[in-house]
Short mmCIF file of C-alpha atoms and ligand atoms in Angstrom, two decimals:
data_model
loop_
_atom_site.label_atom_id
_atom_site.label_comp_id
_atom_site.label_asym_id
_atom_site.label_seq_id
_atom_site.Cartn_x
_atom_site.Cartn_y
_atom_site.Cartn_z
CA MET A 17 -14.09 -271.39 -51.66
CA ARG A 18 -13.31 -268.39 -49.48
CA VAL A 19 -9.66 -266.42 -50.57
CA ARG A 20 -7.79 -266.45 -47.19
CA ASP A 21 -4.40 -266.30 -48.35
CA THR A 22 -3.16 -262.82 -47.07
CA LYS A 23 -0.35 -262.84 -49.95
CA ILE A 24 -3.34 -263.14 -52.41
CA VAL A 25 -5.92 -260.76 -51.03
CA ALA A 26 -2.75 -257.82 -50.34
CA ALA A 27 -2.08 -258.35 -54.41
CA LEU A 28 -5.66 -257.96 -55.71
CA PRO A 29 -6.18 -254.04 -55.86
CA GLU A 30 -2.59 -253.52 -57.59
CA LEU A 31 -3.66 -256.05 -60.11
CA GLY A 32 -7.04 -254.65 -60.79
CA VAL A 33 -9.06 -257.56 -59.30
CA GLU A 34 -11.97 -256.86 -57.70
CA LEU A 35 -13.08 -259.69 -54.88
CA LYS A 36 -16.50 -260.33 -54.24
CA PRO A 37 -16.95 -262.83 -51.35
CA GLY A 38 -19.57 -265.60 -51.19
CA THR A 39 -20.99 -264.85 -54.66
CA SER A 40 -24.09 -267.30 -55.15
CA PHE A 41 -24.24 -269.22 -58.92
CA SER A 42 -27.92 -268.39 -58.90
CA GLU A 43 -27.30 -264.97 -59.73
CA LEU A 44 -24.79 -265.72 -61.79
CA THR A 45 -26.00 -267.96 -64.28
CA SER A 46 -29.44 -267.15 -66.43
CA LEU A 47 -30.65 -270.91 -64.72
CA GLY A 48 -30.29 -269.34 -61.07
CA ILE A 49 -29.08 -272.78 -60.01
CA GLY A 50 -25.55 -272.96 -58.02
CA GLY A 51 -23.73 -272.75 -55.20
CA THR A 52 -21.22 -270.23 -53.66
CA THR A 53 -17.72 -269.16 -54.07
CA ASP A 54 -15.56 -265.98 -54.04
CA LEU A 55 -15.78 -264.05 -57.19
CA LEU A 56 -12.84 -262.22 -58.90
CA ARG A 57 -13.62 -259.34 -61.22
CA ILE A 58 -10.86 -258.92 -63.68
CA THR A 59 -10.31 -255.41 -65.34
CA LYS A 60 -6.93 -255.96 -66.56
CA HIS A 61 -5.94 -258.19 -69.58
CA ASP A 62 -2.21 -257.43 -68.88
CA ALA A 63 -2.52 -258.42 -65.35
CA ILE A 64 -4.42 -262.24 -65.41
CA PRO A 65 -0.70 -264.11 -66.07
CA GLU A 66 0.31 -262.59 -62.87
CA LEU A 67 -2.86 -263.18 -60.94
CA LEU A 68 -3.22 -267.30 -62.36
CA ASN A 69 0.68 -267.43 -61.39
CA LEU A 70 -0.14 -266.54 -57.91
CA LEU A 71 -3.39 -268.53 -57.10
CA ASP A 72 -1.38 -271.33 -58.88
CA ALA A 73 1.51 -271.26 -56.68
CA GLN A 74 -0.58 -271.11 -53.82
CA GLY A 75 -2.65 -274.02 -54.83
CA VAL A 76 -6.01 -272.35 -55.25
CA PRO A 77 -8.14 -273.71 -58.13
CA TYR A 78 -10.48 -271.54 -60.22
CA LYS A 79 -12.65 -271.75 -62.93
CA PHE A 80 -13.42 -269.01 -65.78
CA LEU A 81 -16.71 -267.81 -66.08
CA GLY A 82 -18.36 -265.93 -69.32
CA GLY A 83 -21.86 -264.56 -69.28
CA GLY A 84 -23.63 -267.70 -67.05
CA SER A 85 -25.84 -268.30 -69.40
CA ASN A 86 -25.07 -271.53 -70.82
CA LEU A 87 -24.05 -273.23 -67.25
CA LEU A 88 -25.14 -275.55 -64.65
CA VAL A 89 -23.37 -275.04 -61.58
CA GLY A 90 -23.53 -277.52 -58.11
CA ASP A 91 -25.27 -276.85 -55.16
CA GLY A 92 -23.29 -275.81 -51.59
CA GLU A 93 -19.96 -274.48 -51.36
CA LEU A 94 -18.11 -274.56 -54.08
CA PRO A 95 -14.58 -276.17 -54.29
CA TRP A 96 -12.88 -273.17 -56.31
CA LEU A 97 -12.87 -269.55 -57.50
CA VAL A 98 -14.71 -267.73 -60.23
CA LEU A 99 -12.89 -265.45 -62.24
CA GLN A 100 -14.69 -263.12 -64.46
CA LEU A 101 -14.03 -260.80 -67.02
CA VAL A 102 -15.42 -257.03 -66.70
CA SER A 103 -15.99 -255.24 -69.60
CA PRO A 104 -14.14 -251.84 -70.51
CA ASP A 105 -16.15 -248.79 -71.91
CA PRO A 106 -16.08 -248.79 -74.42
CA ASP A 107 -16.03 -252.70 -75.24
CA ILE A 108 -16.79 -252.57 -78.92
CA VAL A 109 -14.35 -250.86 -81.60
CA LEU A 110 -15.42 -251.04 -85.09
CA GLU A 111 -12.71 -249.98 -87.92
CA GLY A 112 -14.39 -250.71 -91.73
CA ARG A 113 -16.03 -254.18 -91.70
CA PHE A 114 -13.85 -254.97 -88.34
CA ALA A 115 -15.27 -255.07 -84.99
CA GLN A 116 -13.09 -255.19 -82.44
CA VAL A 117 -15.16 -256.96 -79.38
CA HIS A 118 -14.04 -257.26 -75.77
CA ALA A 119 -14.74 -260.99 -74.32
CA ALA A 120 -17.28 -259.73 -71.47
CA ALA A 121 -19.02 -257.56 -74.33
CA ASP A 122 -22.85 -258.31 -74.26
CA LEU A 123 -23.83 -260.89 -77.21
CA GLY A 124 -26.98 -259.40 -78.35
CA ARG A 125 -25.52 -255.79 -77.42
CA THR A 126 -22.97 -256.47 -79.71
CA VAL A 127 -25.10 -257.49 -82.76
CA THR A 128 -27.33 -254.30 -82.52
CA PHE A 129 -24.61 -251.76 -82.11
CA CYS A 130 -23.14 -253.60 -85.26
CA ALA A 131 -26.28 -253.75 -87.19
CA LYS A 132 -26.45 -249.84 -86.29
CA HIS A 133 -23.32 -249.55 -88.33
CA ASP A 134 -24.33 -251.29 -91.36
CA LEU A 135 -22.75 -254.33 -90.25
CA GLY A 136 -24.42 -257.77 -90.46
CA GLY A 137 -24.07 -261.31 -90.63
CA MET A 138 -25.17 -261.98 -87.13
CA GLU A 139 -28.67 -261.45 -86.95
CA GLY A 140 -29.15 -265.13 -86.05
CA LEU A 141 -27.82 -264.41 -82.51
CA ILE A 142 -29.97 -261.90 -81.58
CA GLY A 143 -31.92 -263.04 -78.42
CA VAL A 144 -28.60 -265.25 -77.59
CA PRO A 145 -28.00 -264.53 -74.25
CA GLY A 146 -24.52 -264.17 -72.67
CA THR A 147 -21.20 -262.36 -74.07
CA VAL A 148 -19.20 -262.37 -76.96
CA GLY A 149 -16.29 -264.57 -75.51
CA GLY A 150 -18.67 -267.05 -74.44
CA ALA A 151 -20.47 -267.11 -77.48
CA LEU A 152 -16.61 -267.75 -79.17
CA ARG A 153 -15.73 -270.62 -76.95
CA MET A 154 -18.72 -272.84 -78.00
CA ASN A 155 -19.08 -271.22 -81.44
CA ALA A 156 -22.75 -270.21 -80.72
CA GLY A 157 -25.24 -270.16 -83.60
CA ALA A 158 -28.99 -269.82 -84.39
CA TYR A 159 -31.08 -270.11 -87.77
CA GLY A 160 -28.31 -271.20 -90.19
CA MET A 161 -24.99 -269.05 -88.74
CA GLN A 162 -22.40 -269.49 -86.32
CA ILE A 163 -20.33 -266.52 -84.80
CA GLY A 164 -17.30 -268.86 -85.84
CA SER A 165 -17.74 -267.81 -89.60
CA TYR A 166 -16.93 -263.92 -88.89
CA VAL A 167 -14.03 -264.67 -86.33
CA ARG A 168 -10.87 -263.54 -87.63
CA GLN A 169 -8.18 -263.20 -84.61
CA VAL A 170 -8.65 -264.18 -81.00
CA LYS A 171 -7.10 -262.85 -77.81
CA LEU A 172 -7.04 -265.22 -75.21
CA TYR A 173 -4.91 -266.14 -71.94
CA ARG A 174 -3.86 -270.20 -72.76
CA ALA A 175 -3.61 -271.47 -69.51
CA ALA A 176 -1.21 -274.29 -70.74
CA ALA A 177 1.66 -271.95 -71.69
CA ARG A 178 0.60 -269.30 -69.59
CA LYS A 179 0.70 -266.51 -71.55
CA LEU A 180 -1.58 -264.00 -73.34
CA GLU A 181 -1.56 -264.86 -77.19
CA THR A 182 -3.19 -264.01 -80.11
CA LEU A 183 -4.41 -266.20 -82.71
CA GLU A 184 -5.54 -265.54 -86.41
CA GLY A 185 -8.85 -266.97 -87.43
CA ASP A 186 -7.34 -269.58 -89.32
CA GLN A 187 -5.48 -271.23 -86.50
CA ILE A 188 -8.65 -271.79 -84.72
CA SER A 189 -11.25 -274.26 -85.99
CA PHE A 190 -14.99 -274.03 -85.05
CA GLU A 191 -17.75 -276.72 -85.67
CA TYR A 192 -21.28 -277.09 -84.56
CA ARG A 193 -20.90 -276.14 -80.62
CA HIS A 194 -17.59 -277.07 -80.66
CA THR A 195 -14.08 -275.10 -80.90
CA SER A 196 -10.31 -276.08 -80.84
CA PHE A 197 -9.96 -274.08 -78.01
CA ALA A 198 -8.67 -275.93 -74.77
CA PRO A 199 -11.27 -276.13 -71.96
CA ASP A 200 -8.92 -273.66 -69.82
CA ASP A 201 -7.90 -271.00 -72.52
CA MET A 202 -9.34 -267.39 -71.20
CA MET A 203 -11.41 -265.94 -73.82
CA LEU A 204 -10.34 -261.80 -73.69
CA ALA A 205 -11.04 -260.42 -77.24
CA VAL A 206 -12.47 -260.94 -80.69
CA LYS A 207 -11.79 -259.26 -84.40
CA LEU A 208 -15.01 -260.08 -86.30
CA GLU A 209 -14.92 -259.35 -90.23
CA LEU A 210 -19.13 -258.48 -91.01
CA PRO A 211 -20.85 -258.13 -93.89
CA SER A 212 -22.09 -254.61 -94.85
CA LYS A 213 -25.53 -254.52 -94.81
CA PRO A 214 -28.29 -251.44 -94.92
CA TYR A 215 -29.67 -251.43 -91.11
CA ARG A 216 -32.84 -251.37 -92.34
CA GLU A 217 -31.97 -254.56 -93.96
CA ILE A 218 -30.78 -256.02 -90.62
CA LEU A 219 -33.73 -255.13 -88.70
CA LYS A 220 -35.37 -257.26 -90.70
CA GLY A 221 -33.51 -260.23 -90.38
CA ILE A 222 -33.47 -259.57 -86.44
CA ARG A 223 -37.13 -259.08 -85.92
CA ILE A 224 -37.86 -262.33 -87.77
CA CYS A 225 -35.22 -264.59 -85.62
CA ASN A 226 -36.75 -262.74 -82.62
CA GLU A 227 -40.41 -263.55 -83.68
CA LYS A 228 -39.54 -267.37 -84.29
CA ARG A 229 -37.56 -267.49 -81.26
CA ARG A 230 -40.44 -266.00 -79.57
CA ALA A 231 -42.67 -268.33 -80.89
CA SER A 232 -40.63 -271.87 -80.28
CA GLN A 233 -38.63 -270.82 -76.74
CA PRO A 234 -39.29 -270.33 -73.23
CA LEU A 235 -37.85 -266.67 -73.31
CA GLY A 236 -39.29 -265.27 -70.16
CA GLN A 237 -38.34 -268.34 -67.84
CA LYS A 238 -35.03 -269.31 -66.56
CA SER A 239 -33.22 -271.76 -68.67
CA ALA A 240 -29.68 -272.33 -70.40
CA GLY A 241 -31.13 -272.50 -73.75
CA CYS A 242 -31.20 -275.94 -75.19
CA ILE A 243 -29.94 -278.82 -72.79
CA PHE A 244 -28.52 -281.23 -75.27
CA LYS A 245 -26.74 -280.78 -78.84
CA ASN A 246 -28.76 -282.28 -81.54
CA PRO A 247 -27.39 -285.64 -82.86
CA PRO A 248 -26.31 -285.70 -86.55
CA GLY A 249 -29.54 -285.26 -89.07
CA ALA A 250 -31.97 -285.14 -85.78
CA SER A 251 -33.49 -282.80 -83.14
CA ALA A 252 -33.19 -283.30 -79.72
CA GLY A 253 -36.02 -281.22 -78.63
CA ARG A 254 -38.25 -282.90 -81.19
CA MET A 255 -37.43 -286.25 -79.62
CA ILE A 256 -38.12 -285.55 -76.12
CA ASP A 257 -41.09 -284.04 -77.23
CA GLU A 258 -42.40 -287.28 -79.38
CA LEU A 259 -41.51 -288.83 -75.91
CA GLY A 260 -44.46 -286.91 -74.38
CA LEU A 261 -41.75 -285.35 -72.02
CA LYS A 262 -42.90 -281.67 -71.65
CA GLY A 263 -43.86 -280.71 -68.30
CA LEU A 264 -41.65 -283.53 -66.93
CA ASN A 265 -40.09 -282.54 -63.51
CA VAL A 266 -37.48 -283.40 -60.56
CA GLY A 267 -38.70 -280.75 -57.90
CA ASP A 268 -38.76 -277.21 -59.40
CA ALA A 269 -36.48 -278.39 -62.53
CA ARG A 270 -38.65 -279.14 -65.61
CA VAL A 271 -38.88 -279.43 -69.51
CA SER A 272 -40.23 -276.73 -70.97
CA ASP A 273 -43.73 -276.92 -72.18
CA ARG A 274 -42.87 -274.44 -75.19
CA HIS A 275 -39.64 -276.39 -76.44
CA ALA A 276 -38.59 -279.79 -75.10
CA ASN A 277 -34.89 -279.20 -74.99
CA PHE A 278 -35.21 -276.42 -72.49
CA PHE A 279 -35.12 -277.08 -69.25
CA VAL A 280 -36.43 -274.37 -66.69
CA ASN A 281 -35.39 -273.38 -63.24
CA ALA A 282 -39.41 -272.92 -62.03
CA GLY A 283 -38.50 -271.60 -58.52
CA LYS A 284 -35.59 -273.04 -56.73
CA ALA A 285 -34.40 -275.94 -58.67
CA SER A 286 -31.21 -277.31 -57.05
CA ALA A 287 -28.52 -278.64 -59.33
CA LYS A 288 -29.32 -281.96 -57.95
CA ASP A 289 -32.73 -282.06 -59.22
CA MET A 290 -31.73 -280.36 -62.79
CA LEU A 291 -28.86 -283.20 -63.24
CA THR A 292 -31.51 -285.57 -61.78
CA LEU A 293 -34.13 -284.34 -64.68
CA ILE A 294 -31.00 -284.47 -67.79
CA ALA A 295 -30.16 -287.99 -66.47
CA ASP A 296 -33.77 -289.26 -66.83
CA VAL A 297 -34.58 -287.69 -69.97
CA ARG A 298 -31.19 -288.65 -71.65
CA GLU A 299 -32.22 -292.42 -70.67
CA ARG A 300 -35.23 -292.26 -72.20
CA VAL A 301 -34.63 -290.62 -75.38
CA GLN A 302 -31.63 -293.69 -75.42
CA LYS A 303 -33.93 -296.67 -74.31
CA SER A 304 -36.42 -295.27 -77.08
CA PHE A 305 -34.58 -294.00 -79.80
CA GLY A 306 -30.85 -295.44 -79.53
CA VAL A 307 -29.72 -292.26 -79.43
CA ILE A 308 -27.27 -290.90 -76.63
CA LEU A 309 -27.58 -287.13 -76.39
CA ASP A 310 -24.62 -285.11 -75.31
CA HIS A 311 -24.91 -282.11 -73.36
CA GLU A 312 -25.27 -278.64 -74.91
CA VAL A 313 -24.80 -276.77 -71.54
CA VAL A 314 -21.33 -276.89 -69.43
CA VAL A 315 -21.86 -278.50 -66.37
CA TRP A 316 -19.49 -277.70 -63.22
CA ASN A 317 -20.68 -280.26 -60.77
CA ALA A 318 -18.26 -279.30 -57.79
N1 EPU B 24 -39.46 -279.26 -82.11
C1 EPU B 24 -40.47 -280.16 -81.56
N2 EPU B 24 -41.03 -280.06 -80.13
C2 EPU B 24 -39.80 -279.06 -79.11
C3 EPU B 24 -39.28 -278.66 -79.98
C4 EPU B 24 -39.31 -278.89 -81.43
O1 EPU B 24 -41.16 -280.92 -82.47
O2 EPU B 24 -40.25 -279.22 -78.31
C5 EPU B 24 -39.46 -279.17 -83.27
C6 EPU B 24 -39.55 -278.37 -84.27
O3 EPU B 24 -40.93 -278.04 -84.79
C7 EPU B 24 -38.73 -278.24 -85.63
C8 EPU B 24 -37.19 -279.00 -84.71
O4 EPU B 24 -37.98 -279.59 -83.58
O5 EPU B 24 -39.42 -279.03 -86.42
C9 EPU B 24 -35.98 -278.11 -84.66
O6 EPU B 24 -36.61 -277.31 -83.66
P1 EPU B 24 -36.38 -275.71 -83.66
O7 EPU B 24 -36.23 -275.16 -84.68
O8 EPU B 24 -36.69 -275.41 -82.23
O9 EPU B 24 -34.37 -275.97 -83.34
P2 EPU B 24 -33.81 -276.69 -82.58
O10 EPU B 24 -32.96 -277.70 -82.99
O11 EPU B 24 -34.49 -277.78 -81.05
C10 EPU B 24 -31.60 -275.37 -82.48
C11 EPU B 24 -30.76 -274.55 -81.28
C12 EPU B 24 -30.93 -273.49 -81.25
C13 EPU B 24 -31.21 -272.66 -81.41
C14 EPU B 24 -32.30 -273.04 -82.60
C15 EPU B 24 -33.04 -271.96 -83.77
C16 EPU B 24 -29.64 -276.90 -80.80
C17 EPU B 24 -29.05 -277.48 -79.75
N3 EPU B 24 -30.48 -275.97 -80.59
O12 EPU B 24 -32.45 -275.73 -81.74
O13 EPU B 24 -30.15 -273.10 -80.16
O14 EPU B 24 -31.93 -271.64 -80.96
O15 EPU B 24 -31.85 -274.37 -83.18
O16 EPU B 24 -31.72 -272.36 -84.85
O17 EPU B 24 -28.81 -276.38 -81.78
C18 EPU B 24 -29.10 -273.40 -77.70
O18 EPU B 24 -27.62 -273.37 -78.36
O19 EPU B 24 -29.10 -273.03 -76.69
C19 EPU B 24 -30.01 -273.08 -78.71
C20 EPU B 24 -31.29 -272.80 -77.88
#
């Protein structure tokens, strides 16, 4: 979708919004898949309600993008704009054991920045690509921890109420790869409370997680992490592996040889290729194990 409305185009600079016309999701996502639309890069939180009121008034549909690392977007010209926050400098401010982090801050950098200031707890998240806002929205976790455990306050834009709000940690529920945020809530900033730990000890934990990840996941390849959630008490990756599906492909969309719940873009995979592969694997797992796998990856199909 192209921003053609002159009223919108004229208002953008004052709202601190940069327009990047015709941006491809092959550049915006870690899977390297997806069609094209205009990207609006937002630098000022306070301008968000006005921007969105303007888009709504002109009937322009839009979606909020985080780091694009857990996202599969449809092919071709997309029927909505995409909005993304720009990270300010600094994007992390520490106060004792609290870290105030901008939603657009890189997750891995946040983990190491806090570690260097003797704040731990998030070692498992090292190596998880994406932004803090994206991790927060879906309660990212690994190696026995999840980000939700450390969340004390969240600043967000609530599309339903059309305003900026601050929620306390106990007003939000965090479950396995799921939170109580509405789908159109836009994460803006989070306050984390982290346990004090000496840097050297945190570093040991980080190294262990990095090694485990390197040994079991296809880190150098284009992927969106795990495609399916683990069903209660089982592992999606193990089930897919047991069916001998590693290496199964539709075009350049391929089940990783290293971890069967990672589907990689081995070249020029289209969203259609990837969605066909996902549906095929899902059906085979259902037939053999009687288990219906839920997507872990977020799908924005046009
Ligand atoms: N397994 C296989 N074959 C495979 C993959 C896994 O047999 O191809 C077996 C492993 O040997 C292990 C079990 O399945 O016994 C579980 O595998 P793993 O430890 O790799 O963890 P996972 O359950 O597949 C989850 C998260 C990952 C996270 C890791 C580490 C989900 C859907 N996945 O994977 O998160 O990094 O644990 O904590 O919850 C993600 O969310 O995108 C993601 C990658």
